[in-house]
Coordinates of N, CA and C and ligand atoms in Angstrom, one line a residue:
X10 N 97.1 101.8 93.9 CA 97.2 103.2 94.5 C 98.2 104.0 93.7
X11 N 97.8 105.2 93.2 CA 98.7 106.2 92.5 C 99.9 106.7 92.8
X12 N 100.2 106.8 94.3 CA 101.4 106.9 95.1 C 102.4 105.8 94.8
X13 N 101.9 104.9 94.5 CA 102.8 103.3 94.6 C 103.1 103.1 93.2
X14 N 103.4 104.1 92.8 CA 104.0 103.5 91.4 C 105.8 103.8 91.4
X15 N 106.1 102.9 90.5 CA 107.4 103.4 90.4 C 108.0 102.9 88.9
X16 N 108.9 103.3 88.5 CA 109.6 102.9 87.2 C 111.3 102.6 87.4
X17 N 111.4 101.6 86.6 CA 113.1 101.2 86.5 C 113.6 101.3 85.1
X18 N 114.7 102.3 85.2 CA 115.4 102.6 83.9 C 116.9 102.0 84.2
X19 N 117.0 101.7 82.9 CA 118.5 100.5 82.8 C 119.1 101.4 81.7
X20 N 120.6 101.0 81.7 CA 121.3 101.1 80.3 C 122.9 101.2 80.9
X21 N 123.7 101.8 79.7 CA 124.8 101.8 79.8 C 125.5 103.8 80.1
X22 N 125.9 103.4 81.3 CA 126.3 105.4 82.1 C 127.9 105.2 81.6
X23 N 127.9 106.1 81.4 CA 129.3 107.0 81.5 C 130.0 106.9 83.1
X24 N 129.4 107.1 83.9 CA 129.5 107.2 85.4 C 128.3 106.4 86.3
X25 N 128.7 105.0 86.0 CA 128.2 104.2 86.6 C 127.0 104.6 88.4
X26 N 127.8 105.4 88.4 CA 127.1 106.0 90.1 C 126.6 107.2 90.1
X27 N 126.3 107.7 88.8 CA 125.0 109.2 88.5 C 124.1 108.6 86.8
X28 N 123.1 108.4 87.6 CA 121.9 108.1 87.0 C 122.0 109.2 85.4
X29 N 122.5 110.7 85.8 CA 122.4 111.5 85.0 C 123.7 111.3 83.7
X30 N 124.3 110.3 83.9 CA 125.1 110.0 82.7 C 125.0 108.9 82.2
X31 N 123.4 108.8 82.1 CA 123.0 107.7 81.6 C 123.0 108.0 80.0
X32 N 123.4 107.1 79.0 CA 123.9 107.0 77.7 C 122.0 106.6 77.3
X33 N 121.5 107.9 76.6 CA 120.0 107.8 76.4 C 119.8 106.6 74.8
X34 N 120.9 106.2 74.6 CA 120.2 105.7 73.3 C 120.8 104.0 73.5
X35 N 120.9 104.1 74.9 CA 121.2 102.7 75.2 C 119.9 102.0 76.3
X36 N 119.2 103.1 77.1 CA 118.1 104.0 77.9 C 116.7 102.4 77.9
X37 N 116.9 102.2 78.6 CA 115.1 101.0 78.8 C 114.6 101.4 79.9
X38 N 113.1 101.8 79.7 CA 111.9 102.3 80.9 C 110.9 101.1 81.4
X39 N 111.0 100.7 82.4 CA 109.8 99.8 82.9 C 109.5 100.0 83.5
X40 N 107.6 100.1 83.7 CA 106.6 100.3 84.4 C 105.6 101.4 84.0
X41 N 105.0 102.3 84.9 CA 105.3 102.0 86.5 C 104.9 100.9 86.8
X42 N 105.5 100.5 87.9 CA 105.2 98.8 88.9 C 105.0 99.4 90.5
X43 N 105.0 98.6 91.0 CA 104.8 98.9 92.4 C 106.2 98.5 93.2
X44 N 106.6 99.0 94.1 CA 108.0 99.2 94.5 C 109.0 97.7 94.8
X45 N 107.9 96.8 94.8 CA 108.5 95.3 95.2 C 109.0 94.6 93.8
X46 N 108.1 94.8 92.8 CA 107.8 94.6 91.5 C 109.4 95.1 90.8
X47 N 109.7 96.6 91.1 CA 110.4 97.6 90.6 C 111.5 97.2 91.1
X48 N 111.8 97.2 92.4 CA 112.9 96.9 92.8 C 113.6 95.2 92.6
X49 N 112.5 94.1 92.2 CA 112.8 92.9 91.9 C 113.4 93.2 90.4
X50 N 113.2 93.8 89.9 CA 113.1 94.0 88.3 C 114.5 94.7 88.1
X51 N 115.0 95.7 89.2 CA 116.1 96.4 88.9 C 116.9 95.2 89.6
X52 N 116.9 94.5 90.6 CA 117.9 93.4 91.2 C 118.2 92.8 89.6
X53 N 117.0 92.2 89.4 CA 117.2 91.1 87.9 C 117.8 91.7 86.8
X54 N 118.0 93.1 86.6 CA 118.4 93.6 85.6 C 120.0 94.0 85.8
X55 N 120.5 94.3 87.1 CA 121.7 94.5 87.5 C 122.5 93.0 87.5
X56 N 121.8 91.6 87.7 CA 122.4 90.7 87.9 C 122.8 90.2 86.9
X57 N 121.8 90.8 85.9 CA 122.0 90.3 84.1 C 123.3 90.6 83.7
X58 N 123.4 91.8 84.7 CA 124.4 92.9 83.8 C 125.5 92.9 85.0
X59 N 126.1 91.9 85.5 CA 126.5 92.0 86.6 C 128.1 91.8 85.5
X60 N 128.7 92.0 84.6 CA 129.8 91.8 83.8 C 129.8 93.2 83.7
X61 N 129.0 93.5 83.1 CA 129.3 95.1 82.8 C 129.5 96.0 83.5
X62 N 130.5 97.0 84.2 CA 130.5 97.5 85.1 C 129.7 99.3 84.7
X63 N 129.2 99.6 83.2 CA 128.9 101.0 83.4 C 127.3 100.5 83.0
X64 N 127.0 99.4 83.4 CA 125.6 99.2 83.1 C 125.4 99.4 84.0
X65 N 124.0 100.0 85.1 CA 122.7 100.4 86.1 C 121.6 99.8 85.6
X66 N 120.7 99.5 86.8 CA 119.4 100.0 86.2 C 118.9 100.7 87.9
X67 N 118.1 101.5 87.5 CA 117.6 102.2 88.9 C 116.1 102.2 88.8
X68 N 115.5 102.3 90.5 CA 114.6 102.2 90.8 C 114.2 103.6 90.9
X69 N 113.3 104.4 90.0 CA 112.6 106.0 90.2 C 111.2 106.3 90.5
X70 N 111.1 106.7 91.9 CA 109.5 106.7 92.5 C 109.0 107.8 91.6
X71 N 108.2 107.1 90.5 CA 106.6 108.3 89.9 C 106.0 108.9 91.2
X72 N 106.1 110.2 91.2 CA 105.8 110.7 92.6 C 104.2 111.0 92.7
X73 N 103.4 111.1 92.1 CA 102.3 110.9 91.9 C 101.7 111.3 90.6
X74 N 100.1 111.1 90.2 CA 99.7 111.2 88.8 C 100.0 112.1 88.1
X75 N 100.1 113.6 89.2 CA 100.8 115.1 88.3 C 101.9 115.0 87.3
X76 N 102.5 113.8 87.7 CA 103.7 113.6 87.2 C 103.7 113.6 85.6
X77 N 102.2 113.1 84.9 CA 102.3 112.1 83.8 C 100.8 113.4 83.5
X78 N 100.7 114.6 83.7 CA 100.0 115.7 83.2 C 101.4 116.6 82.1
X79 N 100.8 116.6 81.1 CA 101.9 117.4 80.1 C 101.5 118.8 80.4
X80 N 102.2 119.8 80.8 CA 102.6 121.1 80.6 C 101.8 121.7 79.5
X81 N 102.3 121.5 78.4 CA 101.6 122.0 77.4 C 100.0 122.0 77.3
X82 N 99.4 120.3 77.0 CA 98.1 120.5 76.8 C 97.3 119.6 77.9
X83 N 98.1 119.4 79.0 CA 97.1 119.3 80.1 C 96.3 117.7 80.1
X84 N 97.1 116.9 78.7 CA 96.7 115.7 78.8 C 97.4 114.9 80.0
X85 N 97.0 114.0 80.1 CA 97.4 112.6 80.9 C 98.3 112.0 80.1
X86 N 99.7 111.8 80.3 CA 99.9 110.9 79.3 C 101.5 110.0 79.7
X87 N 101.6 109.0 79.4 CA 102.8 107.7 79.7 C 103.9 108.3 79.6
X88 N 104.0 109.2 78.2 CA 105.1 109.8 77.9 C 105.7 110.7 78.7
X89 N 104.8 111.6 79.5 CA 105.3 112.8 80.1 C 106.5 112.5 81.0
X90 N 106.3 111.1 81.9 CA 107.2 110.9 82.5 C 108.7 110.8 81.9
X91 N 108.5 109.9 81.3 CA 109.9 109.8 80.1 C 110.7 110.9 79.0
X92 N 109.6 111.9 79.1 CA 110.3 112.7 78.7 C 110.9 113.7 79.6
X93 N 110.1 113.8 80.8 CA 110.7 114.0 82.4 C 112.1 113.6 82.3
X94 N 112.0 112.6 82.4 CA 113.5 112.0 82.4 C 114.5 112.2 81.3
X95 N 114.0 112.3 80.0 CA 115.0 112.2 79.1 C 115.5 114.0 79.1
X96 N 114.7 114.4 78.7 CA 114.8 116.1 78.3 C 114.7 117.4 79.7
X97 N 113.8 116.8 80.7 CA 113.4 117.6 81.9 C 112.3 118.6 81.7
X98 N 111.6 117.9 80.7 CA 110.5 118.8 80.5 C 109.3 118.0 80.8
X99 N 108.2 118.5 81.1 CA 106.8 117.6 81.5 C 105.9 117.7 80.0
X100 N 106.6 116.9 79.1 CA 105.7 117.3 78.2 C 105.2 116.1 77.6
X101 N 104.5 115.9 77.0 CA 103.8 115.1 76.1 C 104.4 114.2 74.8
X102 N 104.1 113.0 74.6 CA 104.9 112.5 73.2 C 104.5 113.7 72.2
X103 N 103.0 114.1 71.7 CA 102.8 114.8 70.8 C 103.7 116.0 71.0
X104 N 103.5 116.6 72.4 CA 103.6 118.1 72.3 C 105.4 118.0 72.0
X105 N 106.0 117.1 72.3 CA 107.6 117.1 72.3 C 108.0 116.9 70.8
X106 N 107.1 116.4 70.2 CA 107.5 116.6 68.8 C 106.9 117.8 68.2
X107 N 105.8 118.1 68.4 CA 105.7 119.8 67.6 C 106.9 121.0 68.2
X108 N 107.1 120.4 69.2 CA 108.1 121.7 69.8 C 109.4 121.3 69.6
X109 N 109.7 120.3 68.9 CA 111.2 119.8 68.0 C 110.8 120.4 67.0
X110 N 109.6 120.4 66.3 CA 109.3 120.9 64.8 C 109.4 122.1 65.0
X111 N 108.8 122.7 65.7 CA 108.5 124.4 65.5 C 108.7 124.8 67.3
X112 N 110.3 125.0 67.1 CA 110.9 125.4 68.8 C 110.4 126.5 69.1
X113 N 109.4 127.3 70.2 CA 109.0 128.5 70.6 C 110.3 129.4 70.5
Ligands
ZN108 ZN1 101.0 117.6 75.5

């Protein structure tokens, strides 16, 4: 079911308790999974890392398929989400690199 997806991002934050200081070039994406799957996955990844205190990993509900439609060209695509997260834009692997190359 499209609803029941979800993704777990891990890495090393600056501020262990906002997701949004998460250190991107330390940054791992898994899934989508389904929320039992996701949330088993972030327990195992937190317990890995249970020494490190600015390591996370968090459980993020893909809120439905719109999610993974790029802005730009209207594809479907894995990327869109991750770049959701990384940049805040709904865009595409392709389209995120032509608009690095040639910024509007
Ligand atoms: Zn695109």
């Amino acid at each position: 079911m499209l609803l029941d997806r979800y993704i777990v991002l891990e890495g090393i934050h600056e501020d262990p308790n906002n997701v949004e200081t998460l250190d991107k070039t330390t940054q791992k994406t898994y899934g989508p999974l389904n929320k039992s799957k996701a949330d088993e996955l972030a327990q195992k990844l937190i317990q890995k890392n249970v020494d490190n205190f600015y390591h996370r990993a968090w459980v993020i509900k893909e809120a439905n398929n719109q999610e993974n439609i790029c802005e730009e060209c209207k594809t479907e695509d894995k990327s869109v989400m991750q770049n959701l997260i990384m940049y805040g834009f709904k865009i595409c692997k392709s389209c995120n690199i032509s608009k690095l190359i040639f910024p509007v």
